[in-house]
XYZ file of C-alpha atoms in Angstrom:
499
model
C 81.304 -125.612 66.326
C 77.650 -125.008 65.477
C 74.841 -125.675 67.906
C 71.170 -126.282 67.224
C 69.101 -123.182 67.954
C 67.198 -123.319 71.241
C 63.829 -123.310 69.481
C 64.709 -126.586 67.740
C 65.536 -128.581 70.857
C 63.271 -126.791 73.375
C 65.717 -127.621 76.188
C 69.071 -129.364 76.658
C 68.914 -133.082 75.957
C 70.031 -135.080 78.973
C 67.906 -138.262 78.909
C 67.924 -140.424 75.775
C 66.021 -143.638 75.012
C 67.268 -146.041 72.341
C 64.854 -148.597 70.893
C 66.615 -151.770 69.804
C 69.938 -153.490 70.541
C 70.653 -154.890 67.098
C 73.523 -153.539 64.982
C 71.927 -150.084 64.626
C 71.194 -149.840 68.329
C 74.619 -151.172 69.303
C 76.519 -148.451 67.452
C 74.019 -145.816 68.588
C 74.833 -146.625 72.224
C 78.505 -145.920 71.627
C 77.867 -142.781 69.586
C 75.724 -141.338 72.392
C 78.070 -142.404 75.173
C 81.096 -140.951 73.403
C 79.503 -137.483 73.420
C 79.838 -137.518 77.236
C 76.995 -135.087 77.708
C 73.945 -137.216 78.551
C 72.958 -138.014 82.125
C 70.890 -141.040 81.153
C 71.001 -143.436 78.210
C 68.434 -146.248 78.339
C 68.205 -149.007 75.744
C 65.116 -151.172 75.329
C 65.386 -154.524 73.555
C 62.524 -156.986 73.332
C 64.730 -160.036 72.738
C 66.838 -161.764 75.392
C 70.126 -160.208 74.320
C 71.863 -158.015 71.749
C 71.876 -158.958 68.081
C 68.498 -157.997 66.644
C 67.554 -160.216 63.708
C 70.903 -162.016 64.054
C 69.757 -163.821 67.201
C 68.961 -167.476 66.585
C 65.979 -169.406 67.951
C 66.008 -172.957 69.252
C 62.290 -173.515 68.683
C 60.397 -173.549 65.400
C 58.231 -170.448 64.906
C 54.477 -170.475 65.299
C 52.452 -171.031 62.094
C 51.440 -167.934 60.170
C 47.945 -166.544 60.661
C 45.837 -163.666 59.368
C 47.295 -163.563 55.864
C 45.150 -160.597 54.831
C 46.838 -158.348 57.399
C 50.274 -159.626 56.392
C 49.389 -158.761 52.823
C 48.070 -155.243 53.458
C 50.878 -154.524 55.955
C 48.604 -154.043 58.981
C 49.602 -157.163 60.922
C 51.795 -155.438 63.514
C 49.158 -153.132 64.965
C 49.529 -151.197 68.234
C 48.516 -153.122 71.333
C 46.012 -151.681 73.834
C 47.664 -149.868 76.722
C 46.296 -150.936 80.137
C 43.600 -148.594 81.444
C 44.892 -148.939 84.976
C 47.497 -146.508 86.226
C 51.009 -147.678 85.414
C 52.999 -149.508 86.635
C 50.685 -152.495 86.379
C 50.636 -156.251 85.896
C 48.411 -157.703 83.165
C 47.783 -161.117 81.608
C 50.419 -162.035 79.028
C 49.872 -160.458 75.637
C 48.568 -162.913 73.032
C 48.898 -160.670 69.963
C 51.806 -161.755 67.697
C 54.702 -159.281 67.796
C 56.939 -160.982 65.210
C 60.004 -161.160 67.447
C 61.151 -164.554 66.161
C 64.493 -164.980 64.448
C 65.123 -165.009 60.713
C 68.290 -167.132 60.767
C 68.819 -170.818 60.064
C 71.738 -173.033 61.125
C 74.037 -172.495 58.136
C 73.042 -168.927 57.206
C 75.955 -166.744 56.070
C 76.135 -163.041 55.339
C 75.648 -162.096 51.696
C 77.741 -158.924 52.013
C 81.520 -158.651 52.324
C 82.673 -158.131 55.920
C 84.585 -154.934 55.032
C 81.539 -152.794 54.187
C 79.638 -154.347 57.103
C 82.112 -153.501 59.856
C 82.098 -150.227 61.752
C 85.064 -147.901 61.284
C 86.686 -148.550 64.683
C 85.588 -152.147 65.271
C 87.009 -154.704 62.792
C 84.835 -157.658 61.910
C 86.072 -161.038 63.221
C 88.208 -162.932 60.685
C 86.647 -166.305 61.579
C 85.321 -168.110 58.492
C 83.128 -171.191 58.332
C 84.116 -174.332 56.457
C 80.847 -174.024 54.555
C 81.789 -170.570 53.239
C 85.376 -171.623 52.461
C 84.063 -174.554 50.436
C 81.859 -172.268 48.370
C 84.107 -169.225 47.992
C 87.642 -170.252 48.851
C 89.980 -169.522 51.804
C 89.619 -165.762 51.372
C 85.832 -165.800 51.580
C 84.595 -162.384 52.729
C 81.368 -163.785 54.195
C 80.678 -164.686 57.833
C 78.445 -167.145 59.655
C 75.475 -165.632 61.454
C 76.868 -166.595 64.860
C 79.984 -164.558 64.103
C 77.765 -161.582 63.273
C 75.799 -161.950 66.483
C 79.033 -162.214 68.468
C 80.242 -159.003 66.825
C 77.092 -157.152 67.879
C 77.265 -158.617 71.395
C 80.817 -157.364 71.702
C 79.720 -153.846 70.804
C 77.055 -153.818 73.508
C 78.931 -155.714 76.198
C 81.809 -153.219 76.483
C 82.528 -150.134 78.532
C 79.679 -151.026 80.848
C 77.127 -150.440 78.076
C 75.354 -153.696 78.947
C 74.105 -152.015 82.107
C 72.189 -149.512 79.973
C 70.042 -152.193 78.340
C 66.710 -153.591 79.524
C 66.091 -156.918 77.757
C 62.779 -158.708 77.256
C 61.350 -155.179 77.140
C 59.042 -154.038 74.358
C 58.366 -150.381 73.645
C 54.611 -150.236 73.170
C 54.047 -146.487 72.798
C 56.130 -143.349 72.360
C 54.375 -140.011 72.617
C 55.390 -136.421 73.214
C 53.780 -134.988 76.335
C 54.760 -131.399 76.944
C 58.496 -131.133 76.418
C 59.369 -134.764 77.082
C 58.830 -138.155 75.486
C 56.633 -140.568 77.421
C 57.710 -144.145 76.680
C 55.330 -146.944 77.670
C 57.114 -150.251 78.231
C 56.122 -153.881 78.649
C 58.354 -156.568 80.105
C 57.361 -160.175 79.585
C 57.201 -162.378 82.640
C 56.546 -166.091 82.867
C 52.913 -165.614 83.839
C 52.171 -161.889 83.480
C 53.413 -158.781 81.723
C 54.733 -155.819 83.666
C 53.927 -152.362 82.266
C 55.512 -149.056 83.231
C 56.420 -145.617 81.900
C 59.714 -143.762 81.625
C 60.260 -140.231 80.337
C 63.059 -138.880 78.152
C 64.192 -135.737 76.391
C 64.895 -137.618 73.154
C 64.267 -140.986 71.511
C 66.392 -142.794 68.918
C 64.554 -145.512 66.976
C 66.960 -148.293 65.956
C 64.522 -151.193 65.891
C 65.175 -152.474 62.369
C 62.711 -153.493 59.685
C 63.259 -157.222 59.087
C 60.567 -158.405 61.470
C 57.101 -158.506 59.895
C 56.756 -160.817 56.865
C 55.045 -159.513 53.759
C 52.824 -161.927 51.828
C 51.694 -160.611 48.409
C 48.005 -159.970 47.909
C 47.728 -161.925 44.648
C 48.432 -165.233 46.395
C 45.985 -164.810 49.273
C 43.048 -166.699 47.700
C 43.155 -170.194 49.127
C 46.473 -169.605 50.857
C 45.271 -169.240 54.428
C 42.907 -172.181 53.978
C 45.847 -174.325 52.875
C 47.848 -173.284 55.929
C 44.948 -174.018 58.264
C 44.495 -177.406 56.633
C 48.194 -178.226 56.928
C 49.818 -175.973 59.580
C 53.366 -175.116 58.628
C 52.817 -175.740 54.935
C 52.979 -172.006 54.184
C 55.875 -170.028 55.605
C 57.834 -166.873 55.011
C 61.591 -167.063 54.447
C 61.941 -165.544 57.910
C 60.714 -168.860 59.311
C 62.932 -171.085 57.153
C 64.987 -173.235 59.522
C 67.072 -175.177 57.035
C 66.641 -177.724 54.286
C 66.137 -180.817 56.449
C 62.446 -180.120 57.066
C 61.765 -180.392 53.309
C 63.181 -183.843 52.649
C 61.320 -185.317 49.672
C 58.703 -182.550 49.703
C 57.301 -180.676 46.720
C 58.150 -177.028 47.351
C 57.119 -173.773 45.689
C 59.305 -170.753 46.463
C 57.747 -167.349 45.785
C 59.954 -164.315 45.174
C 62.817 -163.158 42.959
C 65.117 -161.551 45.487
C 67.823 -162.668 47.908
C 66.002 -164.940 50.361
C 63.967 -166.712 47.684
C 67.126 -167.251 45.629
C 69.059 -168.690 48.570
C 66.258 -171.058 49.605
C 65.322 -172.285 46.132
C 68.978 -172.863 45.282
C 69.634 -174.601 48.611
C 66.719 -177.015 48.268
C 67.479 -177.760 44.611
C 71.251 -178.130 44.720
C 71.170 -180.321 47.830
C 68.454 -182.481 46.238
C 66.665 -182.295 49.579
C 63.268 -181.361 48.176
C 61.515 -183.013 45.256
C 63.081 -182.060 41.956
C 62.379 -179.678 40.426
C 61.986 -176.997 43.045
C 59.351 -174.612 41.708
C 60.168 -170.894 41.760
C 57.677 -168.098 41.107
C 59.947 -165.614 39.320
C 58.768 -165.017 35.743
C 57.506 -161.463 35.339
C 59.078 -160.407 38.625
C 62.023 -158.052 39.172
C 65.189 -159.783 40.300
C 67.352 -158.280 43.003
C 69.547 -155.522 41.571
C 72.637 -156.726 43.392
C 72.385 -160.506 42.880
C 70.478 -160.910 39.625
C 68.871 -164.173 38.511
C 71.822 -166.588 38.383
C 70.680 -168.617 41.414
C 67.366 -169.381 39.691
C 69.163 -170.831 36.640
C 70.009 -174.005 38.511
C 68.901 -176.968 36.357
C 66.885 -178.414 39.224
C 64.823 -175.227 39.586
C 61.782 -174.674 37.369
C 60.699 -171.058 37.020
C 57.037 -170.073 36.753
C 54.883 -166.917 36.478
C 52.718 -165.567 39.291
C 50.183 -167.531 41.335
C 46.528 -166.889 40.494
C 44.912 -169.012 43.202
C 45.400 -172.074 45.382
C 43.083 -175.053 45.829
C 43.551 -176.214 49.427
C 41.681 -179.488 48.901
C 44.018 -180.757 46.184
C 47.028 -178.662 47.264
C 47.208 -177.319 43.708
C 48.879 -174.006 42.956
C 47.275 -172.422 39.888
C 49.331 -169.976 37.849
C 48.370 -166.951 35.758
C 49.395 -168.687 32.512
C 46.806 -171.419 33.045
C 49.269 -174.067 34.205
C 49.335 -175.537 37.696
C 51.552 -177.317 40.213
C 49.685 -180.190 41.937
C 50.235 -181.843 45.306
C 52.317 -179.047 46.768
C 53.648 -179.738 50.264
C 55.127 -176.329 51.080
C 54.969 -172.767 49.815
C 57.814 -170.519 50.979
C 57.489 -166.771 50.474
C 60.751 -164.893 50.067
C 58.921 -161.649 49.425
C 60.423 -159.201 51.885
C 59.186 -157.408 54.967
C 56.841 -154.652 56.067
C 58.156 -151.578 57.825
C 56.223 -151.223 61.082
C 56.351 -148.750 63.945
C 53.372 -149.764 66.097
C 54.660 -147.733 69.046
C 54.755 -144.576 66.905
C 51.946 -145.175 64.414
C 49.876 -142.314 65.866
C 52.684 -139.835 65.109
C 54.792 -141.385 62.347
C 52.552 -143.572 60.168
C 54.565 -145.726 57.774
C 53.744 -144.852 54.168
C 54.373 -147.051 51.127
C 56.655 -149.246 53.229
C 58.970 -146.423 54.220
C 59.229 -144.014 57.134
C 58.118 -140.581 55.925
C 58.966 -137.100 57.237
C 62.633 -137.847 57.892
C 65.419 -135.470 56.946
C 68.464 -137.343 55.622
C 66.673 -140.561 56.691
C 67.523 -139.657 60.306
C 65.738 -136.593 61.725
C 61.987 -136.453 62.230
C 61.185 -133.140 60.654
C 58.430 -132.220 63.106
C 60.623 -132.667 66.184
C 64.399 -133.293 65.962
C 64.431 -134.936 69.385
C 63.040 -138.033 67.618
C 65.666 -139.638 65.409
C 66.095 -142.836 63.412
C 69.112 -145.047 62.792
C 68.697 -147.694 60.115
C 65.721 -146.270 58.214
C 67.392 -147.011 54.894
C 67.333 -149.829 52.365
C 69.993 -152.502 52.046
C 73.439 -151.355 51.049
C 76.633 -150.772 53.084
C 74.894 -151.943 56.214
C 75.964 -152.057 58.989
C 78.431 -149.262 58.202
C 75.835 -146.670 57.258
C 74.306 -147.048 60.735
C 77.458 -145.581 62.268
C 77.268 -142.386 60.222
C 73.589 -141.996 61.076
C 74.185 -142.723 64.758
C 76.988 -140.184 65.060
C 74.889 -137.564 63.297
C 71.967 -138.270 65.650
C 74.219 -138.144 68.720
C 75.815 -134.858 67.637
C 72.391 -133.321 67.076
C 71.256 -134.283 70.568
C 74.530 -133.089 72.074
C 74.149 -129.733 70.312
C 77.382 -130.232 68.383
C 76.092 -130.842 64.846
C 75.528 -128.261 62.156
C 72.393 -126.207 62.657
C 69.411 -128.098 61.276
C 67.586 -126.628 58.280
C 64.177 -125.086 58.798
C 61.126 -127.349 58.675
C 60.339 -126.041 55.201
C 63.847 -126.827 53.972
C 63.732 -130.352 55.404
C 60.360 -130.950 53.740
C 61.767 -129.673 50.450
C 64.658 -132.142 50.752
C 62.158 -134.977 51.042
C 59.979 -133.657 48.226
C 62.938 -133.423 45.867
C 64.013 -136.955 46.677
C 60.480 -138.227 46.045
C 60.627 -136.667 42.579
C 63.781 -138.631 41.821
C 63.239 -141.879 43.731
C 59.488 -142.076 44.190
C 57.483 -142.289 47.414
C 58.121 -145.974 48.099
C 60.992 -148.209 49.228
C 63.381 -146.812 46.593
C 63.231 -143.499 48.449
C 65.291 -145.066 51.240
C 67.762 -146.808 48.950
C 71.185 -145.146 49.165
C 72.716 -147.056 46.237
C 74.625 -145.897 44.262
C 75.233 -142.539 45.979
C 77.000 -144.026 48.992
C 79.899 -141.594 49.031
C 77.633 -138.569 48.675
C 75.398 -139.716 51.541
C 78.210 -140.724 53.905
C 80.063 -137.478 53.313
C 76.877 -135.439 53.750
C 76.259 -137.012 57.156
C 79.902 -136.536 58.138
C 79.699 -132.852 57.219
C 76.382 -132.344 59.002
C 77.612 -134.160 62.109
C 80.756 -132.070 62.151
C 83.879 -132.767 64.143
C 82.129 -131.910 67.391
C 84.747 -132.025 70.117
C 86.617 -135.063 68.844
C 89.864 -133.060 68.993
C 89.744 -133.389 72.762
C 88.573 -136.996 72.713
C 84.831 -136.416 72.880
C 82.597 -138.152 70.350
C 83.189 -140.739 67.622
C 85.245 -139.376 64.753
C 83.878 -140.310 61.353
C 86.518 -141.057 58.698
C 86.169 -139.998 55.104
C 84.277 -142.360 52.850
C 86.591 -144.922 51.241
C 85.689 -146.143 47.721
C 87.044 -149.608 48.567
C 84.012 -150.114 50.817
C 81.728 -149.777 47.810
C 84.106 -151.870 45.700
C 84.149 -154.701 48.266
C 80.353 -154.473 48.528
C 79.924 -155.000 44.781
C 82.726 -157.562 44.481
C 81.055 -159.657 47.172
C 77.909 -159.793 45.055
C 79.944 -160.741 41.987
C 81.614 -163.522 43.986
C 78.242 -165.042 44.874
C 77.029 -164.778 41.279
C 80.170 -166.504 40.016
C 79.668 -169.250 42.592
C 76.088 -169.802 41.451
C 77.159 -169.879 37.814
C 79.975 -172.343 38.508
C 77.802 -174.668 40.570
C 74.932 -174.430 38.093
C 77.232 -175.519 35.273
C 78.423 -178.480 37.339
C 74.833 -179.411 38.147
C 73.873 -179.249 34.455
C 76.712 -181.621 33.611
C 75.530 -183.983 36.350
C 71.955 -183.887 35.062
C 73.091 -184.492 31.464
C 75.236 -187.423 32.565
C 72.340 -188.832 34.576
C 70.019 -188.480 31.589
C 72.529 -190.140 29.289
C 72.884 -193.113 31.618
C 69.104 -193.462 31.817
C 68.841 -193.511 28.009
C 71.638 -196.064 27.782
C 69.606 -198.461 29.897
C 66.661 -198.334 27.489
């Protein structure tokens, strides 16, 4: 059993803070607790319960504002810390923190349950009628409420719920001497309560599907349109189902998963005006799901937006054409990575978290670790391997960390291969290599005597199920698109027969 040299940890780790109680935070709690070596584990979650972005909202979100900052990825800036000595009460914060949900009533997972579930906690077998209708009785997909219930079950076990402080936002994390000073804000009905707690280590598991990204090219005229008609411009995060778009002319921007789901939903249901306009031409489609959803006969694909005329609600396109009288523009264009509480120490670069070894360990101080700082693919499962590795490091039971120079070289080599942007954090297709690397680095610890989570070997069927789930969705889109084309042809034939 290898232990981290004393100069890497400064002192034994006994107090650990976890930021976030979504899927990454939920499994991190168990990984830490199972090591049975920490005196204090504190979890801070800004929502009202566990679940992260899988928590639903009853109210519609506030209209979008400040499009320029959403575009240049500066919208989620650090908030001012009260000058008064903490603890303190202050007026409620008015700055948007992007805590609202991204789910809508009939949202389903787009990944098979097998690669999503953690190794010791099977995913619930409950399937919705909606999913069965689309994919058959053996559908591998789950309703969002099932996912949230799964995460709740992980947190609300073994007394872990007592470790969590809800409605609590981490506003700043800074190293002072040999401990981490964590500044916290708890929302009250009339005022915010601020205080400080100190820890030996911090695990960031706050996720990255919070702050909408709006592309720069569409900014001209966009914010003016939204101000003129509040709610006319939204991000897919704020989509709350098709019913709000009954009879409306809709433009969906984006060529990836959310844009595909929304455009297809509005077109196939005939809820919105037909055709639904999709800004996809010249854009890269999602590598997993392709472009099949956008081939629906009631979707019309267009090139990029050049500008928008708010007065006439006309969307002008780069090819010189235009879409007049637009009621809604929905951006399915992804999210911005933000760490406002750590921006002074770990500034996000090119929409990724830099200076991490194996996407987990902050190279400059291994008492700051990350779970979930990777792109989509075998999530949630990959969080477990990262969480166990992080927990073993803090418990002193992992393999000895490389030197700072060696960790930097690891990152530099990956940049050469993947680039210094979001693709850096994409594990696909080297899932087995990454999972097995983390399992080796985490080591067995003291699992032989029942201490710590034991990581199983990577199983190729996880990857197979992951890819087969994507193929299932693509086949569904193709099948339904063919049926819709037949319906449209029949409708057209009947119309001609009446002439």
